[in-house]
Each structure stands twice: as C-alpha cells, then as structure tokens.
CSV table of C-alpha atoms in Angstrom, one decimal:
chain,number,residue,atom,x,y,z
N,1,UNK,CA,-67.7,-89.9,20.7
N,2,UNK,CA,-70.0,-93.2,20.4
N,3,UNK,CA,-68.7,-96.1,18.4
N,4,UNK,CA,-70.0,-96.7,14.8
N,5,UNK,CA,-72.1,-100.0,14.8
N,6,UNK,CA,-70.4,-102.6,12.3
N,7,UNK,CA,-73.5,-102.7,10.0
N,8,UNK,CA,-73.4,-99.1,9.5
N,9,UNK,CA,-69.9,-99.5,8.1
N,10,UNK,CA,-71.3,-101.5,5.0
N,11,UNK,CA,-73.9,-98.9,4.1
N,12,UNK,CA,-73.7,-95.7,2.0
N,13,UNK,CA,-75.7,-92.7,1.7
N,14,UNK,CA,-77.6,-93.0,-1.4
N,15,UNK,CA,-75.0,-95.2,-3.4
N,16,UNK,CA,-74.8,-95.2,-7.1
N,17,UNK,CA,-73.0,-97.6,-9.5
N,18,UNK,CA,-69.5,-96.9,-10.6
N,19,UNK,CA,-68.7,-99.9,-12.7
N,20,UNK,CA,-69.6,-103.7,-12.7
N,21,UNK,CA,-66.7,-106.1,-13.4
N,22,UNK,CA,-66.5,-109.8,-13.6
N,23,UNK,CA,-64.0,-110.7,-10.9
N,24,UNK,CA,-63.2,-109.5,-7.6
N,25,UNK,CA,-59.6,-108.9,-8.5
N,26,UNK,CA,-60.7,-106.0,-11.0
N,27,UNK,CA,-62.9,-104.3,-8.7
N,28,UNK,CA,-60.0,-104.4,-6.3
N,29,UNK,CA,-58.0,-102.6,-8.9
N,30,UNK,CA,-60.8,-100.1,-9.5
N,31,UNK,CA,-60.6,-99.1,-5.9
N,32,UNK,CA,-56.9,-99.3,-5.8
N,33,UNK,CA,-56.6,-97.2,-8.8
N,34,UNK,CA,-59.3,-94.8,-7.4
N,35,UNK,CA,-57.0,-94.4,-4.2
N,36,UNK,CA,-53.7,-93.8,-6.4
N,37,UNK,CA,-55.6,-90.8,-7.8
N,38,UNK,CA,-56.4,-89.6,-4.1
N,39,UNK,CA,-60.0,-90.2,-4.6
N,40,UNK,CA,-61.8,-90.4,-1.2
N,41,UNK,CA,-62.3,-94.4,-1.2
N,42,UNK,CA,-64.2,-94.3,2.1
N,43,UNK,CA,-67.0,-93.3,0.0
N,44,UNK,CA,-67.0,-96.7,-1.9
N,45,UNK,CA,-68.0,-100.3,-1.5
N,46,UNK,CA,-67.6,-103.4,-3.2
N,47,UNK,CA,-70.7,-105.8,-3.6
N,48,UNK,CA,-70.7,-109.2,-5.0
N,49,UNK,CA,-73.9,-109.8,-6.9
N,50,UNK,CA,-75.8,-112.8,-8.5
N,51,UNK,CA,-74.5,-115.1,-6.1
N,52,UNK,CA,-74.3,-118.9,-6.5
N,53,UNK,CA,-73.3,-122.1,-4.5
N,54,UNK,CA,-70.5,-124.3,-5.9
N,55,UNK,CA,-70.0,-127.9,-4.3
N,56,UNK,CA,-66.6,-129.5,-5.4
N,57,UNK,CA,-66.6,-133.3,-4.9
N,58,UNK,CA,-63.3,-134.2,-3.7
N,59,UNK,CA,-63.7,-138.1,-3.0
N,60,UNK,CA,-65.6,-141.0,-2.0
N,61,UNK,CA,-66.2,-142.0,1.7
N,62,UNK,CA,-65.1,-145.1,2.7
N,63,UNK,CA,-64.7,-146.6,6.4
N,64,UNK,CA,-60.9,-145.7,6.0
N,65,UNK,CA,-61.6,-142.3,5.0
N,66,UNK,CA,-64.1,-141.8,7.6
N,67,UNK,CA,-61.9,-143.3,10.2
N,68,UNK,CA,-58.7,-141.3,9.2
N,69,UNK,CA,-60.8,-138.0,9.3
N,70,UNK,CA,-62.1,-139.0,12.6
N,71,UNK,CA,-58.4,-139.8,14.2
N,72,UNK,CA,-57.2,-136.3,12.5
N,73,UNK,CA,-60.2,-134.6,14.0
N,74,UNK,CA,-59.6,-136.0,17.6
N,75,UNK,CA,-55.8,-135.1,17.6
N,76,UNK,CA,-56.3,-131.4,18.6
N,77,UNK,CA,-59.0,-132.4,21.3
N,78,UNK,CA,-56.7,-135.3,22.5
N,79,UNK,CA,-53.8,-132.9,23.0
N,80,UNK,CA,-56.1,-130.3,24.8
N,81,UNK,CA,-57.0,-133.4,27.2
N,82,UNK,CA,-53.6,-134.4,28.0
N,83,UNK,CA,-52.4,-130.9,28.5
N,84,UNK,CA,-55.2,-130.5,31.2
N,85,UNK,CA,-54.3,-134.1,32.6
N,86,UNK,CA,-50.6,-132.9,33.2
N,87,UNK,CA,-51.9,-130.2,35.4
N,88,UNK,CA,-52.6,-132.7,38.1
N,89,UNK,CA,-49.2,-134.7,37.6
N,90,UNK,CA,-45.7,-134.0,38.0
N,91,UNK,CA,-43.7,-132.0,35.1
N,92,UNK,CA,-42.1,-135.5,34.4
N,93,UNK,CA,-45.2,-137.1,33.3
N,94,UNK,CA,-46.0,-134.2,30.8
N,95,UNK,CA,-44.9,-136.5,27.7
N,96,UNK,CA,-47.2,-139.3,29.0
N,97,UNK,CA,-49.9,-137.3,29.8
N,98,UNK,CA,-50.0,-135.7,26.5
N,99,UNK,CA,-49.5,-139.0,24.6
N,100,UNK,CA,-52.2,-140.5,26.5
N,101,UNK,CA,-54.5,-137.5,26.0
N,102,UNK,CA,-53.6,-137.9,22.3
N,103,UNK,CA,-54.7,-141.6,22.2
N,104,UNK,CA,-57.9,-140.8,24.0
N,105,UNK,CA,-58.8,-138.0,21.5
N,106,UNK,CA,-57.8,-140.1,18.5
N,107,UNK,CA,-60.0,-143.1,19.7
N,108,UNK,CA,-62.9,-140.8,20.6
N,109,UNK,CA,-62.8,-138.9,17.2
N,110,UNK,CA,-62.7,-142.4,15.2
N,111,UNK,CA,-65.7,-143.6,17.4
N,112,UNK,CA,-67.8,-140.5,16.8
N,113,UNK,CA,-67.0,-140.5,13.1
N,114,UNK,CA,-67.9,-144.4,12.9
N,115,UNK,CA,-71.2,-143.7,14.8
N,116,UNK,CA,-71.9,-140.5,12.3
N,117,UNK,CA,-71.1,-142.4,9.3
N,118,UNK,CA,-73.2,-145.6,10.2
N,119,UNK,CA,-76.2,-143.5,11.1
N,120,UNK,CA,-76.0,-141.7,7.4
N,121,UNK,CA,-76.8,-145.3,6.0
N,122,UNK,CA,-75.0,-144.5,2.7
N,123,UNK,CA,-76.4,-141.0,2.3
N,124,UNK,CA,-73.8,-138.5,0.9
N,125,UNK,CA,-71.1,-141.2,0.6
N,126,UNK,CA,-68.5,-138.4,-0.6
N,127,UNK,CA,-66.5,-135.8,0.8
N,128,UNK,CA,-67.1,-132.2,-0.7
N,129,UNK,CA,-66.3,-128.6,-0.1
N,130,UNK,CA,-68.6,-125.7,-0.6
N,131,UNK,CA,-68.0,-121.9,-1.6
N,132,UNK,CA,-70.5,-119.4,-2.3
N,133,UNK,CA,-69.4,-117.1,-4.9
N,134,UNK,CA,-70.5,-113.8,-6.7
N,135,UNK,CA,-70.7,-113.7,-10.5
N,136,UNK,CA,-70.3,-110.0,-10.8
N,137,UNK,CA,-68.6,-107.2,-8.6
N,138,UNK,CA,-70.2,-103.8,-8.5
N,139,UNK,CA,-68.2,-101.1,-7.2
N,140,UNK,CA,-70.7,-98.4,-5.6
N,141,UNK,CA,-70.1,-94.6,-4.2
N,142,UNK,CA,-71.9,-92.3,-2.5
N,143,UNK,CA,-73.9,-90.2,-4.9
N,144,UNK,CA,-72.0,-86.7,-4.6
N,145,UNK,CA,-68.7,-88.4,-5.9
N,146,UNK,CA,-70.1,-91.3,-8.0
N,147,UNK,CA,-69.5,-89.5,-11.4
N,148,UNK,CA,-65.8,-88.8,-10.4
N,149,UNK,CA,-65.5,-92.4,-9.5
N,150,UNK,CA,-66.7,-93.6,-12.9
N,151,UNK,CA,-64.5,-91.5,-14.9
N,152,UNK,CA,-61.4,-92.4,-12.8
N,153,UNK,CA,-62.2,-96.1,-13.2
N,154,UNK,CA,-62.7,-95.8,-16.9
N,155,UNK,CA,-59.2,-95.0,-17.0
N,156,UNK,CA,-58.4,-98.6,-16.4
N,157,UNK,CA,-57.9,-100.9,-19.4
N,158,UNK,CA,-59.6,-103.7,-17.7
N,159,UNK,CA,-62.8,-101.6,-16.9
N,160,UNK,CA,-63.1,-100.3,-20.1
N,161,UNK,CA,-62.8,-103.8,-21.9
N,162,UNK,CA,-65.5,-105.3,-19.6
N,163,UNK,CA,-67.6,-102.1,-20.1
N,164,UNK,CA,-67.7,-101.9,-23.8
N,165,UNK,CA,-67.8,-105.6,-24.3
N,166,UNK,CA,-70.9,-106.2,-22.0
C-alpha cells in the first residue's frame, strides 16, 4: 500500500457546497453535528474564503524596546552556547558556563537588534503582529453525499440563522 500524498488529503472528488458560514467555530459545529449523526465526515472539507490580512499595531519602537527584544531573543541562543561550552569543562563549572553563555547571547542579541534598528533609519518605527483571516468558511462535501450533508446541517439553528439571514 502506497502512502497518500499530503496534498491529496485536502482534495475532494467533485466537491459541492454544503453550507457557508461566517466563522470557523460554526463550521466546526456543522462537521461535529454531522459526525454525531454518523455522517461519513471523511467526505468533508472546511475551506476559509475571502482572505484578508490584519495587522495589529501593538506599540512604538524605541531604543529601549529594541534592546529589550534583542536581549530576550539572545537568551535562548546564549543558553545553547553555554550548554555547548559546558561539554568541554568539568561538571562543576556548568553554572558558570551557562551564565557565561547566557551573557554572551544577550549581548549578541542586543547588538544585532541595535544594528538592525539603526539600519532601518526610522522606517516601521512600531511593533505589530499580522494574521490572515477568512471572512467566510465553506463546508464542502463529495458530490455523492452533499445533499445529505446539507439536510443534516440545516438541523443546526446557527446554520439556519446564517442561511436565511444572508
């Protein structure tokens, strides 16, 4: 038996729409409801549509925040360097090596962050997080079971409200 390719897991044969809802949680409820009704859920797929990018600004960049973020990013690398250095010395010096590596990592992280910030010359002087979100979620089913899935999905009040209010 040959392993299925991952991309084939996301493909349905002749997919047909079951229902379009406004949020992912409702799409999950639809699939869960169909599963509870012993519908063959392996014939379903949830697809996010009408994608949009959202960027949330969370603060202003200053030299203090840049150096603080650099120090934090250097902690993990510093501990790794300290652990690697401790392999070459006795177990008694483990704490000293970890602290030395930590200090080296923090300093390197701060220097790297400072150089990057200085090179930006004031462009994007803010911190933000980005997320791609879907505006609608479509539950699709194989063509041979799509009507059965639609009928079962309409038993849910959330689905009926969204279908009839659209």
